[in-house]
Amino acid sequence: MNRINQKLKEDKKLLSIYFTAGYPEINDTVSIIQDLEKNGVDMIEIGLPFSDPLADGPTIQDSSTAALKNGMTTEVLFKQLEGIRETVSIPLIIMGYFNPMFQYGIEAFCKKCQELGIDGLIIPDLPVDVYHEKYQSIFEKYGLINVFLITPQTSDERIRYIDSISNGFIYMVSSASTTGAKSGFGEEQTAYFERIGNMNLNNPQVIGFGISNNETFTQATKYAKGAIIGSAFVKHVTKHGIKTIDSFTKSILN
Amino acid sequence: MKLKVCGMKYQDNIESIAGLKPDYLGFIFYEKTPRHFNTKIPEISDNIKKTGVFVNAEMGTIVEKVNEFKLDAVQLHGEESPYFCSILRSTSLLSRPIEIIKVFSVKEGFNFEVLEPYENVCDFYLFDTKGKLPGGNGYTFDWSLLNDYPSTKPFFLSGGIGIDQIEAIKAFQKSEASKYCYAIDVNSKFETEPGLKNSSILREFINKLHNKKTMNYNVDDKGYYGEFGGAYIPEMLYPNVEELRQNYLKVMAEPEFQKEFDQLLKDYVGRPSPLYFAKRLSEKYNTKIYLKREDLNHTGAHKINNTIGQILMAKRLGKTRIIAETGAGQHGVATATVCALMGMECIVYMGEIDIARQAPNVARMKMLGAKVVPALSGSRTLKDATNEAIRDWINNPVNTHYIIGSAIGPHPYPDMVTRFQAVISEEIKWQLREQEGRENPDYVVACIGGGSNAAGTYYHYLHEPDVGIIAVEAAGLGIDSGESAATSVLGKEGIIHGCKTLLMQTKDGQITEPYSISAGLDYPGVGPMHAHLSKTGRAEFLSITDSDAMEAGLELSKLEGIIPAIETSHAFAIFKHKTFKPDDVVVMSLSGRGDKDLQNYIDYFKI
């Protein structure tokens, strides 16, 4: 069974952390992953940086630009991840935009992910229908789970459709925004969380965007299986470097 | 599959058929046929191989005709021996190399062994129908006989082929028997009298043969132009884009919408824009040049055609807040203008560098009540302004409409923008009919960044094969300089701003930063329709450097009294690089006026 599915079966709320590969320094990738696991993180999104990240706010944009400047590429990331499964056992997901993967070749990309022990992909700008029509069979061939986003504006009908195509979890974007734009949840969000919770979807949901501390993590996981923190973690390593990951995770998990 | 049109006789007819760009034209040097060729061959494209057809002629006669008419191929219809062919092929009396096509007439029971001695002495075989006369006799033979074709030499399929055989040809193309079929040879079935070909039926045949009828240059129902287009957008944008996709054609078809759109174009924009015959420019370049004066529109460029359309669309969709990106500032001004007209909030994203180099337009937007937000990321030009506008839309999904200014973005944007800009070619058609007596020019020319003025200029000509389409990109400091925006040359298939198209990128798929002196062309991608036009060869793409463009802008100013935008100047530089015939009608999209670029011209020419 895919590590993501296994993890989702565990009887606990999951903390998932996003970081941008190649940031703050080009060779920080592996040690960030290892430290996150060591400090109780359940799942990791490894951000493959892109020059034009449309769905990201300034924090992740800037980290992506810096990572690219540091020399991060798809090839370099794959090289860094060689042997990662000797030391890390939690699910690893690569999150990135479609064009770099498309240029690498989708099949080659998926094959490499399988070889390295990557469990899934999140590609915000690959629409579900294009995935379904063209790429689903390739992803499945290499045992990869593709994770789709839904937002407060996504219709019930479309959520059901996305649920039917998904085979891991659904990434619930907490509010209509780019990453890191908002913090804290209002009534609008909790109503949305409840609405989705009541839909009894086949796939568990993990909430992302707007989660930055223990309070928002607790709020989100009241309704969902887990939560993803991205911008807040990137801000943390920008400010404090990668040696104090434990203090960050402790502040979330208490 | 190539095409040969045989039995040409009359000069005018040869010219008009040559215009259809067949691969071979055949001239029959055999006195006993009514198609006997006995005049001169007019000047035709070097890409068309002139073929002399002979029936048991003397070697000397053939050599003489090859040299006199500069023939590229010789087709032998008689009992010419292998030895004859080999001598003809190698004789030093020929002034030029020729292809030799040996003809065999086929009927049931044809023995393919007769080909063997000719294997090494000719370039092609041609199979036609066995009948009373040399030549095809006007009916087809049973092509399945070619299943027994023992050779690997490419051959011409001939004999009574007409437009009625299109389906049979397509079936044949799919069959094993067509494996070595190199060309289709046609003649009598396309004639109104012997030797006189009907160009319109032949054009239809060619279009059908090359699937041009089904080659669609418009968007398909899934939002693609061939393999380009689509909507590669984050889920956050899906509801907005989907709402637009479901409504745009419906809204545009509403009589009330059309009435309001047409009225505003007429009374507010000042359309129709003139189609002006540029006499002095035409004289200088010895061809007939017309200028479609989009520079005379309100706000000084074509951009307002689209913003009028989209603001009416936004109103009907109940939106109250408008965002836009801009490069040169023309689209920003056009958007700010229509927002003022409709009393809507307007936010324009503009690269920090462009804000500096297009100061007058920034001031205009501000006067019109728009908020201009600098894009500070990446190259701080049009690409980054577009990113910021998209991010704004993600953050404001309900009340906001994004007016994209170019024929780019997720479906339905490229199509919607193109349709609003299509008024340009719609007007050219009737204006040209008034002035030239025909709707179709020989060429339409436009500059291309994302490609909105080009899309509008081409739109009604996309499926008119006799109209050449020329797209002019910005080469910046030169294609190989690393400072360029010539996407059709430097770009590769990929995803930018929500669509699959050609874009400039690294091997790793990171979008690269383009360069052009003109802010409006300084974009690393091109609209998906144009990517399709480039890939299919429907449009000819030329790239023009900064310096050539600036010179051309100055030249147009001095020759015609029109100072063009630097974007537009790129299109006018083609006359230095491409020669047109004296009677060619070339329609140039004069997409914008140069007022906004005055400082750039002043700095460049030290005026």
XYZ file of C-alpha atoms in Angstrom, chain B:
607
model
C 1.396 13.604 -50.228
C 2.650 15.896 -52.990
C 0.545 17.200 -55.834
C 1.288 17.540 -59.520
C -1.020 19.473 -61.793
C -0.426 18.458 -65.377
C -1.370 19.805 -68.774
C -0.856 23.516 -68.136
C -1.232 25.692 -71.193
C -2.206 29.303 -70.606
C -0.072 31.962 -68.926
C -2.752 33.477 -66.686
C -3.982 30.069 -65.715
C -0.438 28.909 -64.893
C -0.008 31.899 -62.596
C -3.274 31.337 -60.836
C -2.693 27.597 -60.384
C 0.870 28.286 -59.203
C -0.761 30.436 -56.518
C -2.245 27.244 -55.089
C 1.304 26.044 -54.481
C 1.257 22.600 -56.068
C 4.556 20.728 -55.871
C 4.806 20.072 -59.611
C 3.323 21.750 -62.671
C 3.327 19.716 -65.876
C 3.807 21.088 -69.397
C 3.122 18.658 -72.227
C 5.535 18.870 -75.125
C 3.587 16.537 -77.406
C 1.905 18.017 -80.442
C -0.913 15.508 -80.772
C -2.630 16.563 -77.568
C -4.901 19.622 -77.256
C -2.844 20.438 -74.126
C 0.303 20.871 -76.183
C 2.361 23.568 -74.524
C 3.733 26.114 -76.950
C 4.104 29.399 -75.133
C 6.285 30.733 -72.339
C 6.199 29.766 -68.682
C 5.591 32.851 -66.548
C 7.603 33.587 -63.410
C 6.461 31.118 -60.751
C 7.751 30.078 -57.347
C 10.997 28.094 -57.270
C 9.252 25.686 -54.915
C 7.144 24.390 -57.797
C 8.962 21.871 -59.957
C 8.387 22.553 -63.618
C 7.917 19.244 -65.335
C 8.179 18.620 -69.076
C 6.061 15.747 -70.364
C 7.301 13.946 -73.466
C 6.108 11.045 -75.589
C 8.913 9.286 -77.435
C 10.682 12.571 -78.064
C 14.255 12.842 -79.350
C 16.924 13.246 -76.699
C 17.904 16.579 -78.281
C 14.372 17.891 -78.044
C 14.122 17.028 -74.378
C 17.487 18.622 -73.581
C 16.511 21.734 -75.485
C 13.223 22.087 -73.608
C 14.844 21.460 -70.227
C 17.391 24.181 -70.890
C 14.966 26.616 -72.468
C 12.201 26.345 -69.848
C 14.461 25.578 -66.878
C 12.576 22.362 -66.235
C 13.149 20.536 -62.965
C 11.699 17.218 -64.023
C 11.070 15.210 -67.161
C 8.177 12.831 -67.450
C 8.488 10.154 -70.122
C 5.217 8.786 -71.460
C 6.350 6.732 -74.431
C 8.392 3.594 -74.867
C 11.607 5.256 -73.694
C 14.117 2.534 -72.851
C 16.111 2.207 -69.639
C 19.164 3.052 -71.681
C 17.497 6.242 -72.955
C 16.664 7.223 -69.389
C 20.185 6.620 -68.171
C 21.721 8.692 -70.970
C 19.220 11.489 -70.396
C 19.969 11.469 -66.727
C 23.706 11.782 -67.162
C 24.105 13.883 -70.267
C 26.300 16.927 -69.821
C 24.162 18.824 -72.301
C 21.618 19.535 -69.568
C 22.102 22.913 -67.941
C 20.547 21.733 -64.703
C 19.898 18.522 -62.792
C 16.509 16.934 -63.475
C 14.269 14.337 -61.937
C 13.141 11.609 -64.305
C 9.623 10.278 -63.989
C 8.887 7.168 -66.041
C 5.252 6.483 -66.809
C 3.576 3.088 -66.911
C -0.037 2.499 -67.789
C -1.718 0.052 -65.536
C -4.681 -2.235 -65.981
C -5.664 -5.552 -64.551
C -2.926 -8.108 -64.976
C -0.201 -5.442 -65.172
C 3.165 -7.100 -64.827
C 5.268 -5.120 -62.371
C 8.377 -6.928 -63.567
C 8.647 -4.370 -66.394
C 9.784 -1.841 -63.795
C 12.919 -3.701 -62.857
C 15.214 -2.419 -65.649
C 14.226 1.146 -64.765
C 15.031 0.889 -61.060
C 18.389 2.624 -61.316
C 17.765 5.034 -64.154
C 14.785 7.079 -63.010
C 13.725 8.890 -59.857
C 10.015 8.153 -59.827
C 7.459 6.004 -61.530
C 4.075 7.353 -62.526
C 1.159 4.996 -62.877
C -1.825 5.959 -64.971
C -4.689 4.189 -66.621
C -4.082 1.983 -69.629
C -6.251 3.221 -72.482
C -6.243 4.237 -76.113
C -4.173 7.382 -75.774
C -0.877 8.189 -74.127
C -1.769 9.803 -70.817
C -4.481 9.020 -68.364
C -7.594 8.804 -70.552
C -9.685 10.406 -67.839
C -10.567 7.459 -65.680
C -8.888 5.747 -62.774
C -7.446 2.272 -62.648
C -7.936 -0.161 -59.814
C -5.462 1.129 -57.253
C -5.510 -2.101 -55.317
C -3.339 -3.501 -58.115
C -0.549 -1.550 -56.401
C -0.707 -4.048 -53.562
C 1.654 -6.070 -55.725
C 4.084 -3.152 -56.209
C 7.451 -4.836 -55.740
C 9.664 -1.743 -55.592
C 10.538 0.864 -52.977
C 10.803 3.656 -55.513
C 8.374 6.501 -54.818
C 5.648 6.848 -57.423
C 3.025 9.273 -58.705
C -0.557 8.094 -58.776
C -2.316 9.332 -61.877
C -5.191 8.739 -64.255
C -8.591 10.403 -64.102
C -8.283 11.704 -60.569
C -10.881 14.325 -59.707
C -12.484 15.847 -56.676
C -14.937 12.933 -56.546
C -12.039 10.630 -55.723
C -11.121 12.419 -52.509
C -12.550 9.730 -50.276
C -11.010 6.988 -52.387
C -7.643 8.743 -52.183
C -7.935 8.968 -48.420
C -8.806 5.299 -48.195
C -5.878 4.554 -50.490
C -3.573 6.642 -48.304
C -4.464 4.445 -45.391
C -3.825 1.238 -47.311
C -0.571 -0.662 -47.607
C -0.597 -0.084 -51.387
C 0.112 3.619 -50.840
C 3.302 3.028 -48.895
C 5.507 4.371 -51.687
C 2.983 6.758 -53.184
C 4.821 10.068 -53.379
C 2.396 12.293 -55.223
C -1.027 12.587 -56.813
C -1.095 13.697 -60.429
C -4.197 15.481 -61.731
C -5.219 16.905 -65.065
C -8.392 16.691 -67.116
C -10.863 16.363 -64.244
C -10.069 19.921 -63.193
C -10.496 21.524 -66.572
C -13.108 23.805 -68.016
C -11.534 23.143 -71.446
C -8.390 21.198 -72.386
C -5.400 22.926 -70.792
C -7.472 25.376 -68.751
C -7.694 24.444 -65.078
C -10.475 25.514 -62.737
C -8.602 27.009 -59.836
C -11.474 27.046 -57.370
C -12.247 23.335 -57.740
C -8.551 22.571 -57.616
C -8.216 24.646 -54.455
C -11.057 22.737 -52.875
C -9.372 19.487 -53.867
C -6.043 20.596 -52.396
C -7.696 21.691 -49.186
C -9.467 18.392 -48.898
C -6.364 16.430 -49.818
C -4.340 18.213 -47.142
C -7.264 18.108 -44.743
C -7.304 21.862 -44.854
C -11.050 21.851 -44.815
C -10.880 19.985 -41.558
C -7.725 21.845 -40.514
C -9.385 24.228 -38.187
C -7.564 27.335 -37.095
C -10.291 28.306 -34.687
C -10.622 26.961 -31.198
C -12.277 23.549 -30.799
C -14.966 22.799 -28.255
C -12.400 21.758 -25.669
C -10.525 25.005 -25.966
C -7.630 23.833 -28.122
C -6.056 25.082 -31.312
C -4.559 21.839 -32.555
C -2.434 20.789 -29.605
C -2.248 24.277 -28.086
C -4.580 26.053 -25.691
C -6.708 24.480 -22.984
C -7.093 25.780 -19.451
C -4.169 24.864 -17.195
C -5.302 26.725 -14.134
C -5.237 26.156 -10.400
C -8.547 25.004 -8.977
C -8.936 28.395 -7.309
C -9.525 29.929 -10.751
C -11.776 27.196 -12.059
C -15.152 28.692 -11.055
C -14.303 32.046 -12.663
C -12.952 30.620 -15.866
C -15.732 28.058 -16.100
C -18.392 30.728 -15.605
C -16.868 32.660 -18.452
C -16.519 29.589 -20.665
C -20.156 28.688 -20.222
C -21.386 32.187 -20.955
C -19.120 34.010 -23.362
C -20.559 32.758 -26.641
C -24.111 32.980 -25.370
C -23.623 36.563 -24.227
C -21.817 37.593 -27.391
C -24.665 36.229 -29.482
C -27.307 38.261 -27.673
C -28.692 40.955 -29.992
C -28.685 43.459 -27.131
C -25.027 42.779 -26.450
C -24.111 43.076 -30.091
C -26.043 46.302 -30.420
C -24.309 47.867 -27.433
C -20.880 46.614 -28.564
C -21.315 47.898 -32.127
C -22.660 51.210 -30.917
C -19.723 51.804 -28.605
C -17.233 50.787 -31.264
C -18.811 53.294 -33.610
C -19.532 56.265 -31.351
C -16.904 55.878 -28.664
C -13.976 54.141 -30.343
C -14.510 55.761 -33.733
C -14.813 52.649 -35.867
C -14.583 51.672 -38.607
C -10.914 52.538 -38.596
C -9.733 53.606 -42.066
C -7.974 51.280 -44.464
C -5.454 53.628 -45.952
C -3.457 53.040 -49.146
C 0.097 54.036 -48.245
C 1.206 55.492 -51.562
C 4.735 56.569 -50.760
C 5.559 53.450 -48.796
C 4.124 51.356 -51.635
C 6.276 53.192 -54.154
C 9.368 52.714 -52.084
C 8.886 48.960 -51.781
C 7.230 48.481 -55.174
C 4.115 46.734 -53.901
C 0.632 47.781 -52.781
C 0.571 48.469 -49.065
C -2.583 49.247 -47.127
C -2.568 50.340 -43.501
C -5.372 49.309 -41.176
C -5.450 52.350 -38.933
C -6.046 50.907 -35.478
C -3.830 53.736 -34.242
C -6.740 56.079 -34.879
C -8.992 54.323 -32.371
C -9.808 56.097 -29.135
C -6.834 55.557 -26.795
C -4.545 55.011 -29.742
C -4.461 51.276 -30.354
C -6.485 48.184 -31.170
C -6.656 47.215 -27.488
C -9.909 49.060 -26.863
C -11.891 46.765 -29.189
C -11.380 43.991 -26.672
C -11.800 46.008 -23.490
C -15.156 47.344 -24.688
C -16.277 43.793 -25.340
C -15.003 42.442 -22.045
C -16.388 45.217 -19.867
C -19.825 44.552 -21.368
C -19.264 40.872 -20.673
C -18.220 41.597 -17.072
C -21.329 43.696 -16.518
C -23.567 40.925 -17.755
C -21.813 38.472 -15.430
C -22.514 40.807 -12.513
C -18.891 41.740 -11.795
C -18.049 45.028 -10.109
C -14.271 45.060 -9.983
C -11.929 44.906 -12.975
C -8.291 43.841 -13.046
C -5.894 43.839 -15.968
C -2.242 43.390 -16.828
C -0.400 45.651 -19.187
C 2.938 45.740 -20.963
C 3.200 48.865 -23.077
C 0.347 50.372 -21.125
C -2.022 50.403 -24.115
C -4.184 47.650 -22.707
C -4.023 49.236 -19.272
C -5.190 52.550 -20.673
C -7.901 50.843 -22.725
C -9.095 49.009 -19.607
C -8.951 52.106 -17.406
C -10.906 53.930 -20.099
C -13.777 51.482 -20.281
C -13.869 51.236 -16.477
C -14.260 55.000 -16.318
C -16.944 54.745 -18.971
C -18.840 52.140 -16.951
C -18.008 53.455 -13.493
C -16.197 50.323 -12.363
C -13.240 49.891 -10.035
C -10.046 49.248 -11.999
C -6.700 47.811 -10.920
C -3.928 47.489 -13.482
C -0.819 45.408 -12.872
C 2.259 46.597 -14.697
C 5.881 45.516 -14.482
C 8.087 47.959 -12.629
C 10.384 48.263 -15.646
C 7.463 48.957 -17.960
C 6.158 51.607 -15.592
C 9.463 53.379 -16.078
C 9.594 53.069 -19.860
C 5.914 53.887 -20.511
C 5.430 56.826 -18.173
C 2.808 58.681 -20.259
C 0.497 55.681 -20.225
C 0.902 55.287 -16.465
C -0.171 58.887 -16.051
C -3.147 58.356 -18.360
C -4.330 55.326 -16.367
C -4.104 57.307 -13.162
C -6.049 60.212 -14.676
C -8.716 57.741 -15.715
C -9.093 56.660 -12.116
C -7.294 53.327 -12.233
C -4.918 52.068 -9.602
C -1.597 51.014 -11.145
C 0.131 48.312 -9.123
C 3.784 47.591 -9.935
C 4.776 43.949 -10.467
C 8.046 43.574 -8.611
C 8.799 39.897 -9.217
C 10.829 38.214 -11.967
C 11.779 40.376 -14.930
C 9.273 43.006 -13.786
C 7.647 43.177 -17.228
C 4.480 41.876 -18.886
C 4.896 38.253 -17.783
C 5.132 39.230 -14.146
C 2.292 41.707 -14.411
C 0.186 38.830 -15.722
C 1.230 36.628 -12.773
C 0.183 39.339 -10.348
C -3.165 39.856 -12.052
C -3.839 36.113 -11.877
C -2.945 36.101 -8.163
C -5.319 38.983 -7.597
C -8.065 37.010 -9.300
C -7.381 33.980 -7.115
C -7.775 36.203 -4.074
C -10.945 37.889 -5.405
C -12.895 35.155 -7.103
C -16.442 36.411 -6.799
C -16.761 40.075 -7.707
C -13.815 40.459 -10.069
C -13.432 40.076 -13.807
C -9.960 39.816 -15.271
C -9.715 41.590 -18.624
C -6.842 39.827 -20.340
C -5.502 42.063 -23.084
C -3.899 39.529 -25.349
C -5.002 36.388 -27.142
C -3.522 34.332 -24.364
C -4.574 32.804 -21.039
C -6.821 29.865 -20.254
C -9.658 29.009 -22.601
C -11.960 30.844 -23.358
C -9.748 33.947 -23.199
C -7.767 33.484 -26.427
C -10.966 32.888 -28.361
C -12.948 35.632 -26.665
C -10.208 38.224 -27.205
C -9.813 37.102 -30.810
C -13.526 37.436 -31.458
C -13.639 40.944 -30.032
C -10.616 41.906 -32.135
C -11.999 40.196 -35.246
C -13.761 43.439 -36.112
C -10.394 44.423 -37.627
C -10.429 41.801 -40.390
C -14.184 42.078 -40.775
C -13.694 45.719 -41.765
C -10.644 45.009 -43.929
C -12.800 42.696 -46.048
C -15.362 45.259 -47.111
C -12.896 48.126 -47.180
C -10.608 46.238 -49.511
C -13.523 45.276 -51.725
C -14.355 48.958 -52.083
C -10.806 49.931 -52.906
C -9.385 46.933 -54.747
C -12.477 45.114 -55.884
C -11.609 42.044 -53.854
C -11.946 41.038 -50.237
C -8.786 39.029 -49.937
C -5.387 40.681 -49.922
C -2.331 38.624 -50.800
C -0.929 39.127 -47.319
C -2.035 40.296 -43.904
C 0.771 41.366 -41.596
C 0.792 42.102 -37.875
C 3.247 42.282 -35.011
C 2.944 39.648 -32.304
C 3.623 39.733 -28.604
C 0.809 37.677 -27.143
C -0.954 38.295 -30.425
C -4.259 40.139 -30.039
C -4.002 42.608 -32.918
C -2.630 39.799 -35.057
C -5.488 37.487 -34.101
C -8.026 40.139 -35.056
C -6.248 40.973 -38.297
C -6.046 37.322 -39.359
C -9.362 36.053 -38.050
C -11.531 36.286 -41.165
C -8.642 35.168 -43.358
C -7.534 32.092 -41.445
C -9.418 29.771 -43.760
C -8.701 31.666 -46.967
C -5.692 29.805 -48.323
C -4.867 32.457 -50.907
C -4.224 34.994 -48.142
C -0.719 34.748 -46.779
C -0.410 35.378 -43.059
C 2.725 37.033 -41.748
C 3.464 37.330 -38.048
C 6.251 39.615 -36.901
C 7.965 38.915 -33.611
C 10.488 40.944 -31.691
C 14.016 39.611 -32.071
C 15.297 42.125 -29.519
C 19.063 42.381 -29.924
C 18.991 39.348 -32.239
C 17.740 35.782 -32.131
C 21.026 34.386 -30.849
C 21.849 37.272 -28.545
C 20.112 35.887 -25.475
C 18.133 39.146 -25.449
C 15.110 38.346 -27.565
C 11.371 37.763 -27.544
C 11.047 35.702 -30.747
C 8.922 32.925 -29.318
C 8.234 30.980 -32.504
C 11.971 30.480 -32.961
C 13.174 30.251 -29.376
C 10.065 28.814 -27.762
C 9.144 25.256 -26.943
C 5.795 23.750 -26.143
C 4.867 24.327 -22.533
C 2.432 25.925 -20.124
C 2.301 29.647 -19.413
C -0.471 31.717 -17.886
C -3.039 28.995 -18.140
C -2.525 27.658 -21.629
C -0.354 25.253 -23.518
C 1.558 27.143 -26.154
C 5.043 27.945 -27.380
C 7.122 29.686 -24.767
C 10.685 30.598 -24.052
C 12.007 28.475 -21.248
C 15.037 26.707 -19.893
C 15.639 23.021 -20.459
C 14.323 22.575 -16.929
C 10.997 24.221 -17.796
C 11.566 27.542 -16.058
C 10.130 30.422 -18.040
C 12.891 32.716 -19.222
C 12.918 36.455 -19.255
C 12.457 37.856 -22.727
C 13.783 41.093 -24.058
C 12.491 43.601 -26.577
C 12.757 47.361 -26.836
C 8.974 47.357 -27.112
C 7.145 46.657 -23.893
C 4.162 45.255 -25.768
C 6.177 42.495 -27.449
C 8.342 41.741 -24.430
C 6.600 38.487 -23.583
C 8.034 34.951 -23.463
C 4.980 33.234 -24.921
C 2.586 33.626 -27.808
C -1.170 33.027 -27.967
C -2.126 29.386 -28.591
C -3.795 30.197 -31.893
C -0.531 31.653 -33.144
C 1.427 28.672 -31.850
C -0.900 26.544 -33.966
C -0.486 28.822 -37.005
C 3.267 28.556 -36.588
C 3.341 24.811 -36.110
C 1.038 24.084 -39.053
C 2.892 26.528 -41.276
C -0.296 28.503 -41.921
C 1.496 31.693 -40.904
C 4.983 32.803 -41.778
C 6.833 34.070 -38.709
C 9.523 36.710 -39.099
C 11.573 38.264 -36.339
C 12.771 41.835 -36.347
C 15.478 43.374 -34.189
C 15.144 46.498 -32.073
C 17.240 48.536 -34.465
C 15.359 47.436 -37.598
C 12.073 48.212 -35.880
C 13.188 51.673 -34.783
C 14.388 52.488 -38.305
C 11.115 51.287 -39.764
C 9.173 53.467 -37.320
C 11.168 56.487 -38.387
C 10.707 55.615 -42.042
C 6.926 55.332 -41.716
C 6.885 58.682 -39.948
C 8.804 60.370 -42.760
C 7.107 58.647 -45.682
C 3.503 58.641 -44.528
C 3.326 61.142 -41.687
C 2.367 58.448 -39.201
C 4.396 57.825 -36.052
C 3.706 54.202 -35.090
C 4.050 52.508 -31.718
C 7.355 50.652 -31.463
C 5.422 47.363 -31.370
C 3.849 48.260 -34.708
C 7.189 49.404 -36.131
C 8.370 45.796 -36.007
C 5.764 44.836 -38.607
C 6.917 47.609 -40.941
C 10.514 46.411 -40.865
C 9.637 43.325 -42.907
C 9.940 45.251 -46.158
C 13.681 45.330 -45.626
C 13.711 41.540 -45.379
C 10.988 40.302 -47.677
C 10.200 41.264 -51.225
C 6.642 41.445 -52.453
C 5.455 41.474 -56.036
C 4.400 44.814 -57.528
C 0.749 43.818 -57.698
C 0.635 42.111 -54.305
C -1.841 43.675 -51.907
C -0.283 43.729 -48.447
C -2.475 44.810 -45.533
C -0.541 45.959 -42.479
C -2.106 46.196 -39.076
C -1.078 49.606 -37.816
C -1.903 48.472 -34.323
C -0.981 51.539 -32.303
C 0.292 55.079 -32.461
C 3.676 56.180 -31.252
C 2.827 58.983 -28.853
C 3.549 56.761 -25.878
C 6.970 55.919 -27.352
C 8.066 59.454 -28.086
C 10.665 59.446 -25.343
C 12.059 56.127 -26.596
C 12.312 57.443 -30.132
C 13.913 60.660 -28.839
C 16.486 58.737 -26.814
C 17.198 56.268 -29.588
C 17.639 58.740 -32.424
C 18.965 61.573 -30.234
C 16.275 63.802 -31.724
